[in-house]
Coordinates of C-alpha atoms in Angstrom, one line a residue:
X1 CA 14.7 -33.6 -12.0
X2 CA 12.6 -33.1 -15.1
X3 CA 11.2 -29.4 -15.5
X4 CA 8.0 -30.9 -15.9
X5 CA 7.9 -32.7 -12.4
X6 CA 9.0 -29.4 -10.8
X7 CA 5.2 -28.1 -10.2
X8 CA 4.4 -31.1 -8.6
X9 CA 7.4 -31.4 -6.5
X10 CA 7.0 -28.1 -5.3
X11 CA 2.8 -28.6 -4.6
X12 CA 3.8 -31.7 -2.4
X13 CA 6.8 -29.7 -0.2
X14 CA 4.3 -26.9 0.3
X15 CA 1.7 -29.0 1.2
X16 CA 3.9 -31.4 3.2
X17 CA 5.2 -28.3 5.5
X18 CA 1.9 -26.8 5.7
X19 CA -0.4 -29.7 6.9
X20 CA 1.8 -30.3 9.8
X21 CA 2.4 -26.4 10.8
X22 CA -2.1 -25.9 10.2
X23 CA -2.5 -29.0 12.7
X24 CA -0.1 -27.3 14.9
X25 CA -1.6 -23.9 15.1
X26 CA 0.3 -20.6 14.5
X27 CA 3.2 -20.0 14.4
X28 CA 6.8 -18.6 13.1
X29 CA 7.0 -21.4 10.5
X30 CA 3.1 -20.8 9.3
X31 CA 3.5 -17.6 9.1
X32 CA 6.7 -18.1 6.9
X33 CA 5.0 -20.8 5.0
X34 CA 1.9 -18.9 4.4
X35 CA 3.4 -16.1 3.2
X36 CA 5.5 -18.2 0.7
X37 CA 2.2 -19.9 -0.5
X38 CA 1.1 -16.1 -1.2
X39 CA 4.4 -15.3 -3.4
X40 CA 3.7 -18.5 -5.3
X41 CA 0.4 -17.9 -5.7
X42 CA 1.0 -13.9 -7.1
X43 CA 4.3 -14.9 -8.7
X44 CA 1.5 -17.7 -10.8
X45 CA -0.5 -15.5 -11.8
X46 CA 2.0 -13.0 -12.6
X47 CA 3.6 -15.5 -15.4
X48 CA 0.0 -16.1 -16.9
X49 CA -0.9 -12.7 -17.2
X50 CA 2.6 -11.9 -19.1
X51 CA 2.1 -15.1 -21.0
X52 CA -1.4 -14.1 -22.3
X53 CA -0.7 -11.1 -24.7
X54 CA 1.0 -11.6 -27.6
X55 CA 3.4 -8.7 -26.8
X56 CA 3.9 -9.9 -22.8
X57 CA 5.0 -13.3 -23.8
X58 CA 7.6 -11.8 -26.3
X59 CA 9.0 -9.5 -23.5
X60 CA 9.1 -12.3 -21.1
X61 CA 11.1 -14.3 -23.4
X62 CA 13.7 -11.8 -23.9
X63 CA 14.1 -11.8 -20.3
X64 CA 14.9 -15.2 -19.5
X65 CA 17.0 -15.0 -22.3
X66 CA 18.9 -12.6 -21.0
X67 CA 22.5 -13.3 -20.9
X68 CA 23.9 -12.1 -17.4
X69 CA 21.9 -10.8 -14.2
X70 CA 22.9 -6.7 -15.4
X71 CA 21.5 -7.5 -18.4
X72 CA 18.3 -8.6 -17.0
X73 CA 18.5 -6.4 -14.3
X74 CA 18.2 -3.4 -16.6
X75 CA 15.5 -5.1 -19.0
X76 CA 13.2 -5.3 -15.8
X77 CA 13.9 -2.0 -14.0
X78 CA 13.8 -0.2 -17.7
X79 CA 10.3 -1.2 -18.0
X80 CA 9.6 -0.6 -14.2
X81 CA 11.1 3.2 -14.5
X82 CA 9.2 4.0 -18.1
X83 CA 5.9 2.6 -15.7
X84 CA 6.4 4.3 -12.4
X85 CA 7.0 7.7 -14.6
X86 CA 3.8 7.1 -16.2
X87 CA 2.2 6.3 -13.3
X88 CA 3.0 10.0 -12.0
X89 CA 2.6 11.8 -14.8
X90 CA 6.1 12.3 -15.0
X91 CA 8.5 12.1 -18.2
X92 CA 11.6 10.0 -17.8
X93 CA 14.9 12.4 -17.5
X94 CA 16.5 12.1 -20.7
X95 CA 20.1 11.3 -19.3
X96 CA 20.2 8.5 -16.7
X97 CA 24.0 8.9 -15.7
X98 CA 23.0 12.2 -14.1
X99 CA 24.1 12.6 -10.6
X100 CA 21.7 11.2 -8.4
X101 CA 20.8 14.7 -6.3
X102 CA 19.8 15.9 -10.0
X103 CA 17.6 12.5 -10.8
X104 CA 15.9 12.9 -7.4
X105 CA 15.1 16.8 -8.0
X106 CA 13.7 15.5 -11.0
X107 CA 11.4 12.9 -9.1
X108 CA 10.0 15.6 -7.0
X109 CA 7.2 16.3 -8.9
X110 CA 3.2 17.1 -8.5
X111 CA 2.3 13.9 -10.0
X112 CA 4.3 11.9 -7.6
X113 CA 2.8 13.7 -4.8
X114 CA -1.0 13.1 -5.8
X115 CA 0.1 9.4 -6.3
X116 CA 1.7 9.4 -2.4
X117 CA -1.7 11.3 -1.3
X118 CA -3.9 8.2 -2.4
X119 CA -1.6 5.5 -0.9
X120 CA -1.5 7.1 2.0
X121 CA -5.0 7.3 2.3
X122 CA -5.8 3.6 1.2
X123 CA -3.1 2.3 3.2
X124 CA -3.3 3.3 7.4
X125 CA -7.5 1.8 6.5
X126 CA -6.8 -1.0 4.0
X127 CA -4.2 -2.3 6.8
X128 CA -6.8 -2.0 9.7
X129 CA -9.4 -4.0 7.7
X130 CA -7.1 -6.4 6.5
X131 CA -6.3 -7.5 10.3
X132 CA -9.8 -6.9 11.1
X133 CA -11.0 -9.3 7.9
X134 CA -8.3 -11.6 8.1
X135 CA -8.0 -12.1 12.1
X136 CA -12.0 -10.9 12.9
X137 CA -10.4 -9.0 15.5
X138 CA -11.2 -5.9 16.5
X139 CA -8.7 -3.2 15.7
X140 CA -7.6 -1.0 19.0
X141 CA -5.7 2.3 18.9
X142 CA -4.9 2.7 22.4
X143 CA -7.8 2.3 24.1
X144 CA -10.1 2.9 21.6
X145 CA -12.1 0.6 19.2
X146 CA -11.4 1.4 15.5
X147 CA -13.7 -1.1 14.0
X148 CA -15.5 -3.7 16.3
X149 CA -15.0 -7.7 16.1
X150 CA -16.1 -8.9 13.0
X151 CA -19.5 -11.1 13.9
X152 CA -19.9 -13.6 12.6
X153 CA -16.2 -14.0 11.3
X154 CA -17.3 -14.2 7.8
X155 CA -18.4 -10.9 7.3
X156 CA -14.5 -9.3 7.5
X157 CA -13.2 -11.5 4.4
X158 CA -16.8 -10.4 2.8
X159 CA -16.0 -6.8 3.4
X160 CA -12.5 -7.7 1.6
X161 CA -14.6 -9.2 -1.2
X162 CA -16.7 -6.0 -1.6
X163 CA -13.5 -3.9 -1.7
X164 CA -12.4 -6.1 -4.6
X165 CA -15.3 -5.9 -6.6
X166 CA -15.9 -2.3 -6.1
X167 CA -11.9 -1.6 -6.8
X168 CA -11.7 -3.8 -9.9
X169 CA -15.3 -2.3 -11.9
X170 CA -13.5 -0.8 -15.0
X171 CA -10.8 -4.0 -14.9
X172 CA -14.2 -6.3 -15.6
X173 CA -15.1 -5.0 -18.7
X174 CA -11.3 -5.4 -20.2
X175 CA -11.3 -8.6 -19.1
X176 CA -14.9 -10.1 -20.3
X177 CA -14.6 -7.4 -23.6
X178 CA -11.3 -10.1 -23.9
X179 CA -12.4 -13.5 -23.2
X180 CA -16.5 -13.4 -23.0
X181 CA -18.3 -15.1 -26.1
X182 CA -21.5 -15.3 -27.6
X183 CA -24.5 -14.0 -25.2
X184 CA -22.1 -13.5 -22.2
X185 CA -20.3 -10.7 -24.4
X186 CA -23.1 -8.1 -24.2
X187 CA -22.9 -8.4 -20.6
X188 CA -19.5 -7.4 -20.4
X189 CA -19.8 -3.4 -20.6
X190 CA -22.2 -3.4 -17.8
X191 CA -19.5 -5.5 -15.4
X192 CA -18.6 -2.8 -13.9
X193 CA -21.8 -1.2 -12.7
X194 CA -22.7 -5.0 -11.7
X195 CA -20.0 -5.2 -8.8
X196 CA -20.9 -2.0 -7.4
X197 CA -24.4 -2.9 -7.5
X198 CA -23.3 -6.2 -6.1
X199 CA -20.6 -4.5 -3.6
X200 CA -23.0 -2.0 -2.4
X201 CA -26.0 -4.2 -1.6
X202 CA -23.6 -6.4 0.4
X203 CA -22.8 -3.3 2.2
X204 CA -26.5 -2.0 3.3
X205 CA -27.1 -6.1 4.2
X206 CA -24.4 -6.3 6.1
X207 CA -25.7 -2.8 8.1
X208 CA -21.4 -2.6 9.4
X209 CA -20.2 0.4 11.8
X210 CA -20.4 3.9 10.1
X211 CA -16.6 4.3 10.5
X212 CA -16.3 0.5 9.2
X213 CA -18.6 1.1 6.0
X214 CA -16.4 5.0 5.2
X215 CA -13.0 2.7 5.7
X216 CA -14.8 0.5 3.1
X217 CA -15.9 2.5 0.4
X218 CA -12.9 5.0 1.2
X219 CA -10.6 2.6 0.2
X220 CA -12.3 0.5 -2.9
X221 CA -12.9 3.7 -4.3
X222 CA -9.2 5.1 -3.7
X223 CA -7.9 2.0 -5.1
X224 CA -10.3 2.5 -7.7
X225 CA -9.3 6.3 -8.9
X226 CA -5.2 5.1 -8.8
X227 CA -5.1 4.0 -12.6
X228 CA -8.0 7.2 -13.9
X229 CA -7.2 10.6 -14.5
X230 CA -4.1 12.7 -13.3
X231 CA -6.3 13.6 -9.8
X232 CA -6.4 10.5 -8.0
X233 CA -5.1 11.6 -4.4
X234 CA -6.2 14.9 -3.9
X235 CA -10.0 13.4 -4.5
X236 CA -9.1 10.8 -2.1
X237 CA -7.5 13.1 0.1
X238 CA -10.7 15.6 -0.2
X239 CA -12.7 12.5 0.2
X240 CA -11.2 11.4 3.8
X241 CA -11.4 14.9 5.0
X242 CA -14.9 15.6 4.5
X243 CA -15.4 12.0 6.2
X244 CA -13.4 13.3 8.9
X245 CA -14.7 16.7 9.9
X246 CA -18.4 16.7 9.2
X247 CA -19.3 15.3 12.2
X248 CA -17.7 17.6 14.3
X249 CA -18.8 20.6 12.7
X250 CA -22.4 19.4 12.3
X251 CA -22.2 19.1 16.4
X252 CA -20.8 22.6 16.2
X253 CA -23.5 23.8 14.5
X254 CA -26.3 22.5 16.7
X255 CA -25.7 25.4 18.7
X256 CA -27.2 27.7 15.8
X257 CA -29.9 24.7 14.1
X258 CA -31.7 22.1 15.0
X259 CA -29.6 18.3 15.1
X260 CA -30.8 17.2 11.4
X261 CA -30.4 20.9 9.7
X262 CA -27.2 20.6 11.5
X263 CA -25.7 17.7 9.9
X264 CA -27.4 18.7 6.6
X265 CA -25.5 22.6 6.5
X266 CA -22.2 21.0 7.8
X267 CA -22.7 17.9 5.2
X268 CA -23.4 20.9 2.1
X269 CA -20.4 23.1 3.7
X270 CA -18.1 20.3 3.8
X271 CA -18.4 19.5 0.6
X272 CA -18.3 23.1 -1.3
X273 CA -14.7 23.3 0.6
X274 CA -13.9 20.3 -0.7
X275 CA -14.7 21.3 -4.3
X276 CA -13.0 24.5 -3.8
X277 CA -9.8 22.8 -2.5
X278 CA -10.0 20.1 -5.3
X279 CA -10.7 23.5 -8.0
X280 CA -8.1 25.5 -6.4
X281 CA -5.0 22.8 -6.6
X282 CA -6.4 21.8 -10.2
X283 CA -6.3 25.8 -11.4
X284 CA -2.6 25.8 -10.2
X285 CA -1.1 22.6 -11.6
X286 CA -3.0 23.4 -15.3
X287 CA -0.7 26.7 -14.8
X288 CA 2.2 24.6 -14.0
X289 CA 2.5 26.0 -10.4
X290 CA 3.7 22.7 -9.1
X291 CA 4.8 24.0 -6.0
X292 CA 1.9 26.4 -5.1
X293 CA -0.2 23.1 -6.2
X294 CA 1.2 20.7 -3.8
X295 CA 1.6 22.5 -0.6
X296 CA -2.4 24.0 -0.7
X297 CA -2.9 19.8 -1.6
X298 CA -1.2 19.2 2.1
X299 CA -1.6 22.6 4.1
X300 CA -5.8 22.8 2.9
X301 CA -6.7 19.3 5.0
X302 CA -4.1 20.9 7.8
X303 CA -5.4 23.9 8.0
X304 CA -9.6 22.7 8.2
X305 CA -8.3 19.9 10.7
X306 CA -6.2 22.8 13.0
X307 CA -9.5 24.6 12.9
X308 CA -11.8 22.1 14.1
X309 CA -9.7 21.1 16.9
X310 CA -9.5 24.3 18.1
X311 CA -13.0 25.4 18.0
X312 CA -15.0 22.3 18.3
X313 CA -14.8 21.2 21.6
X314 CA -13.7 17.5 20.8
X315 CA -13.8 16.4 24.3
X316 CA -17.5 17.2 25.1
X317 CA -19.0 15.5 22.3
X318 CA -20.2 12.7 24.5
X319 CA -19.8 9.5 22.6
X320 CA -18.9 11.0 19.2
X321 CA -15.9 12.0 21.1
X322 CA -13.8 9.1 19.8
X323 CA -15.3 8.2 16.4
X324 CA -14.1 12.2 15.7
X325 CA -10.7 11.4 17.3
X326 CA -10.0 8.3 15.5
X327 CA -11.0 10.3 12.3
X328 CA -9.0 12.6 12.4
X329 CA -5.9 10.9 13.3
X330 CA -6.7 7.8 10.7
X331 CA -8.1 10.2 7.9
X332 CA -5.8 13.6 8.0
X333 CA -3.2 13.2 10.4
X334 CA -1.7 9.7 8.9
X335 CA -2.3 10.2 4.7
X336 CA -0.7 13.7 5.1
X337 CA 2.3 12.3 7.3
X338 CA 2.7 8.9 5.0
X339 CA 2.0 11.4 2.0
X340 CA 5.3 13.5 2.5
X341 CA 7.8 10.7 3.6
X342 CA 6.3 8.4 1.0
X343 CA 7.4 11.3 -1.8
X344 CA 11.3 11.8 -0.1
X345 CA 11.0 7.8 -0.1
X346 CA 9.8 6.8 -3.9
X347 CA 11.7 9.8 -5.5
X348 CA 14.8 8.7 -3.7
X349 CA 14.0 4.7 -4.9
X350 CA 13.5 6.4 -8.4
X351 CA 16.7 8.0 -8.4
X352 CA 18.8 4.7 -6.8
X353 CA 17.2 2.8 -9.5
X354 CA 18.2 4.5 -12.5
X355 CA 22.0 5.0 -10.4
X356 CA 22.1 1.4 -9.8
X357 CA 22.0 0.4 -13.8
X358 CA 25.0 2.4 -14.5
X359 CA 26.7 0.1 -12.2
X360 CA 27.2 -0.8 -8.1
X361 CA 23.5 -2.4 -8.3
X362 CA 23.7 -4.0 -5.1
X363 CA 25.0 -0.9 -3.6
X364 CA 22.6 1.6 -4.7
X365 CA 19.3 -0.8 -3.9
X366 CA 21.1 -1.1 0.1
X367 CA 21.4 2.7 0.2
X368 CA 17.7 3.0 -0.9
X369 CA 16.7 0.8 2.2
X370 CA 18.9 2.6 4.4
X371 CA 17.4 5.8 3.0
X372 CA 13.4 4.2 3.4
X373 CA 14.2 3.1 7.2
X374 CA 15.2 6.4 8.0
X375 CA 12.1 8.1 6.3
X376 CA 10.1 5.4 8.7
X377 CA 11.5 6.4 11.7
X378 CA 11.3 10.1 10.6
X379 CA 7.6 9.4 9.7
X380 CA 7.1 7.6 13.1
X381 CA 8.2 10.5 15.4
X382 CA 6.4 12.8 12.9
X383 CA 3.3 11.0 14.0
X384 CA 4.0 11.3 17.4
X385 CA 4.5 15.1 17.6
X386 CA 1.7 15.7 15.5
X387 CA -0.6 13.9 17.8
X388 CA 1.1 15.5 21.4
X389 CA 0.3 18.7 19.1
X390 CA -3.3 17.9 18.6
X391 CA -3.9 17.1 22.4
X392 CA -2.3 20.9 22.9
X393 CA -4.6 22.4 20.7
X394 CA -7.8 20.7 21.4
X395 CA -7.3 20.4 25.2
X396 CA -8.2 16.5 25.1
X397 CA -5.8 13.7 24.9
X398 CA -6.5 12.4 21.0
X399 CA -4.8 9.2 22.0
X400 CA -3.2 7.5 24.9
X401 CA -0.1 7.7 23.7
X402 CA 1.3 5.6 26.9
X403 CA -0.9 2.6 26.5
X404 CA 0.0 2.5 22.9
X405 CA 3.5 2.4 22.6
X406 CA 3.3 -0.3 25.6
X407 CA 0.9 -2.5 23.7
X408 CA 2.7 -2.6 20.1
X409 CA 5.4 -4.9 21.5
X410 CA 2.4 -7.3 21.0
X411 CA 3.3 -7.9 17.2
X412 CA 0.7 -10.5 16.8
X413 CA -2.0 -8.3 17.7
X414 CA -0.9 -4.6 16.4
X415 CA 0.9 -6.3 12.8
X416 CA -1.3 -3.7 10.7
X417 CA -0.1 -0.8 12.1
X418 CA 3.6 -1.7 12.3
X419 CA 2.5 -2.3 8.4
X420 CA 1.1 1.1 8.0
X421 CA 4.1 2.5 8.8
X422 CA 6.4 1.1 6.3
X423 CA 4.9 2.4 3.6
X424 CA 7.8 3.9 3.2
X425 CA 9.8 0.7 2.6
X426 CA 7.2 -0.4 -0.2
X427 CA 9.3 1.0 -3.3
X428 CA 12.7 -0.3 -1.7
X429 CA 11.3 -3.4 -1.1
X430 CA 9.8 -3.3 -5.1
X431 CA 13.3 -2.3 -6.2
X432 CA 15.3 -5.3 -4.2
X433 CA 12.8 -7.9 -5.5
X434 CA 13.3 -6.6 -9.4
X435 CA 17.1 -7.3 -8.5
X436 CA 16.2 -10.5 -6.7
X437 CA 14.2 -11.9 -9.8
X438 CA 17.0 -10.6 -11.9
X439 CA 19.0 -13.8 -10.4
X440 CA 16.9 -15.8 -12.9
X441 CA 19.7 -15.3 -15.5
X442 CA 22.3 -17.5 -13.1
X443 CA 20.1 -20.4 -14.4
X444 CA 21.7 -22.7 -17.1
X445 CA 20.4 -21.2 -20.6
X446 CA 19.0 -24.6 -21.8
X447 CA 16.3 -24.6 -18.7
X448 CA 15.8 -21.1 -20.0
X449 CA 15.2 -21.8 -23.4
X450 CA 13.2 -24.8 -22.8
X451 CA 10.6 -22.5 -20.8
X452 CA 10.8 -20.5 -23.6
X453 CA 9.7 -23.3 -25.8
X454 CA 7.0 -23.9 -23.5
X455 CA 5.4 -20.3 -23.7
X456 CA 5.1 -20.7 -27.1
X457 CA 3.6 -23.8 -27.3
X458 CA 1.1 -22.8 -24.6
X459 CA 0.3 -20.2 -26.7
X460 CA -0.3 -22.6 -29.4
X461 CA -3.1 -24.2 -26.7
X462 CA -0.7 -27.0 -25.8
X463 CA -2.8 -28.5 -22.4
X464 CA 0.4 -29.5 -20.5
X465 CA 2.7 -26.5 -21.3
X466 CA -0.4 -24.0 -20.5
X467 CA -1.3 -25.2 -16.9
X468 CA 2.9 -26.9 -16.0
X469 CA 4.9 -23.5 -17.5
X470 CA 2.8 -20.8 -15.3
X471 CA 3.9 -22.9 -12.4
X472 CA 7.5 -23.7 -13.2
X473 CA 8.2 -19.8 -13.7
X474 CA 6.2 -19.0 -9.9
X475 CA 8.8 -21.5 -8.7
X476 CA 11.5 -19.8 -10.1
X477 CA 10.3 -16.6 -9.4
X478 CA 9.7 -17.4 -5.7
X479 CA 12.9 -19.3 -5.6
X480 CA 14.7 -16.0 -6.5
X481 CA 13.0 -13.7 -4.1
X482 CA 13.0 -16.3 -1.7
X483 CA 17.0 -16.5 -2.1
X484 CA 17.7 -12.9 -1.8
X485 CA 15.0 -11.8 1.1
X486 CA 15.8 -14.9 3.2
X487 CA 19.5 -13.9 3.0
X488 CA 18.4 -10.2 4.2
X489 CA 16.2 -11.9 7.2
X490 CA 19.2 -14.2 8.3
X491 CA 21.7 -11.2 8.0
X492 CA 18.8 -9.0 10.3
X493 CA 18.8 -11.9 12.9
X494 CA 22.4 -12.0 12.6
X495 CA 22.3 -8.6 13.7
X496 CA 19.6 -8.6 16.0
X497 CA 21.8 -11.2 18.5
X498 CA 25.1 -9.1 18.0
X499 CA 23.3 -5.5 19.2
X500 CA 20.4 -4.5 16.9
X501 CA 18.1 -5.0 18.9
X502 CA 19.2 -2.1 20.9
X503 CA 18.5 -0.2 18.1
X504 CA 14.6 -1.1 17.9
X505 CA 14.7 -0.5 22.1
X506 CA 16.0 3.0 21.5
X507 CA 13.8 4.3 18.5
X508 CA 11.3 3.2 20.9
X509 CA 12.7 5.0 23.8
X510 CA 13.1 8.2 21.6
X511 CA 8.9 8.0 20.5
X512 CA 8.2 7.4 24.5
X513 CA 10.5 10.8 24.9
X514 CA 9.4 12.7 22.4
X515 CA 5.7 11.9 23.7
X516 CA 7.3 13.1 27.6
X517 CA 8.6 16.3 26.0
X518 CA 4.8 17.1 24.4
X519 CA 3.2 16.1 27.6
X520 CA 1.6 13.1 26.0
X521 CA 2.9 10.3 28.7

């Protein structure tokens, strides 16, 4: 087959599996096929944005000229390492063969800690609103509602569409500075301040939930401070707590004030903390306190959280009696647990990486997902304890614990939080898939160089190279990840009929008695 039929040929075999499997209903197969459509789809644009600067196509072209898979493999996990380092504020450790207990000490820094804080608060409430705006569903936590059915169902992917458009602001003006002309161009600084004026009129339209509209702006702006200054997660983490406990200690204080001056003293108190706790961890790192900085960034939320359980009486709040529950457990409880396993997991995928390009690739990226399972299931029981302790110390079941674990055997409805959960696995999964596109030097070099030829003359404005080479490269790309995490599914369902499957019963049997132990079931 001509490399210029193979866009087409894989258009029609997608659309020839999907039309079938959409008149069918859901499914396995749809399910499969959609998510393929969705690798494609990133994996396209992917190869247009690294063919559209002059110094992206130049680095792609050295990589599918690569000569073996290590050779490649290194090229792309070089420039992920130099990234992620940046990305935490973190300086590369000058010797790569260093054991990996020293490379993973090295990890272990403030910057990577800040950068867990804001995942794990963006994640637990991006995942709830992505079931909730893809399914229009409403999202249950035991028995309680988290956010209501979206009605009518259009207004959950519009809530999605907000969170884009507040989360990409500063990303508009690069991107019109770069390809606006003429008239258009002078609108392009202001592109920013136009989605959130866009984005936040949607919002007071659509009139959502109060817990619904925090989720929403919680997370667009999260997502929003994770490429600014070096705090991004301790904001967000200040952020979610001051959502979280104002309400109860605005009730707490209507014993003192009147309902509104309430609110309004709790609302002002609330947020002098938080600019005390965001002050105090800032006054440590600038005196390169690391340590002291990161545990007040964790044991500040903790502490305020402890304290308002015990002294607000949670359970005779009437019906804010569950909106405070679910915020506490959603906004403190599950950033600060997915914080601390998300640091032991990313440092360790950090250290494995740079391990893995001295040699044994294959080995080191398995012991990285052996390492992030474990950190899941340590982060799973965590969560449990933490919540039997929170019914001790408020006096008030926080969560039915009973009904819960019983209901997530229903996958199809309870997907987002066994998502949530694996944050963990996110950087193992990152570091397996920069191996599996690695595979792309096992290709015959002529295919390769011909692609390259096709870059260049798409960069020259060539019609058919520009729209047929984006699409070749997502089908190579999704062929390779395809290859490598199809082989990992069929070696899990291997397992899964010889025994594994035990292993899932009995992590489940251990939450069920850790929850006995606590008094929770």
């Amino acid at each position: 087959m001509r490399a210029e039929l193979l866009p087409a040929a894989v258009a029609l075999v997608l659309v020839a599996l999907a039309v079938p499997v959409i008149l069918a209903g859901p499914g396995g197969a749809a399910l499969v096929l959609a998510l393929l459509g969705l690798v494609f789809a990133c994996a396209v644009i992917a190869a247009m944005l690294r063919m559209g600067g002059s110094a992206q196509s130049r680095g792609l072209k050295d990589s599918l000229r690569s000569g073996s898979f290590r050779d490649a493999r290194s090229r792309a996990l070089s420039y992920l390492l130099s990234r992620a380092y940046r990305w935490i504020r973190t300086e590369p450790p000058g010797d790569g063969t260093l054991p990996a207990a020293a490379l993973l000490r090295h990890a272990l820094t403030f910057g990577l800690l800040d950068r867990a804080l804001l995942l794990a608060v963006i994640y637990p409430l991006f995942t709830m609103l992505l079931f909730w705006g893809t399914t229009g569903q409403n999202v249950i936590l035991g028995q309680t509602i988290v956010i209501s059915t979206a009605s009518p169902w259009w207004t959950g992917p519009l809530a999605l569409a907000v969170i884009a458009l507040i989360a990409g602001g500063p990303h508009y003006i690069t991107i019109g500075e770069r390809h606006m002309r003429g008239t258009l161009k002078s609108v392009a600084g202001y592109l920013d301040l136009i989605a959130f004026g866009v984005g936040g009129t949607i919002l007071i339209y659509m009139d959502f939930p109060w817990f619904t509209t925090s989720a929403i702006l919680a997370v667009s702006f999260a997502a929003l401070w994770a490429f600014s200054g070096f705090l991004a997660g301790v904001p967000a983490m200040a952020v979610a707590t001051v959502l979280a406990l104002t309400g109860p200690l605005g009730l707490a204080l209507q014993s003192l004030l009147p309902g509104p001056a309430a609110f309004f003293a709790a609302t002002v108190i609330a947020l002098v903390s938080a600019l005390v706790y965001l002050i105090a961890v800032d006054a440590f790192r600038s005196r390169n306190s690391a340590d002291t900085a990161g545990a007040l960034a964790l044991c500040i939320p903790v502490a305020a959280m402890i304290a308002t359980v015990i002294f607000v009486p949670i359970g005779e709040t009437g019906e804010w009696s569950n909106a405070i529950r679910i915020g506490i457990l959603v906004l403190i409880v599950a950033p600060v647990v997915n914080a601390v396993f998300d640091v032991i997991s990313f440092a360790v995928t950090l250290a494995f990486v740079q391990r893995g390009q001295q040699g044994n690739a294959f080995f080191w990226a398995l012991a990285d997902i052996a390492v992030a399972l474990l950190t899941f299931m340590a982060a799973g029981s965590t969560l449990i304890c933490t919540t039997v302790a929170l019914d001790w110390l408020s006096g008030t079941p926080f969560i039915d614990l009973e009904i819960l674990l019983d209901s997530t055997w229903n996958i199809s409805r309870y997907w987002w939080l066994y998502l949530m959960l694996f944050s963990t696995l996110l950087p193992s999964i990152v570091h397996v898939g920069i191996t599996a596109l690695s595979l792309q030097a096992l290709t015959p070099m002529r295919w390769r160089e011909n692609l390259c030829a096709r870059i260049d003359a798409a960069r020259a404005g060539k019609t058919w190279p520009l729209v047929s080479t984006p699409l070749v490269l997502g089908a190579l790309w999704t062929g390779c990840l395809a290859l490598v995490f199809g082989a990992i599914a069929g070696a899990l369902m291997v397992l899964w009929n010889l025994g594994l499957a035990w292993s899932v019963v009995w992590y489940r049997q251990w939450l069920e008695l850790l929850a006995f132990w606590g008094g929770g079931v």
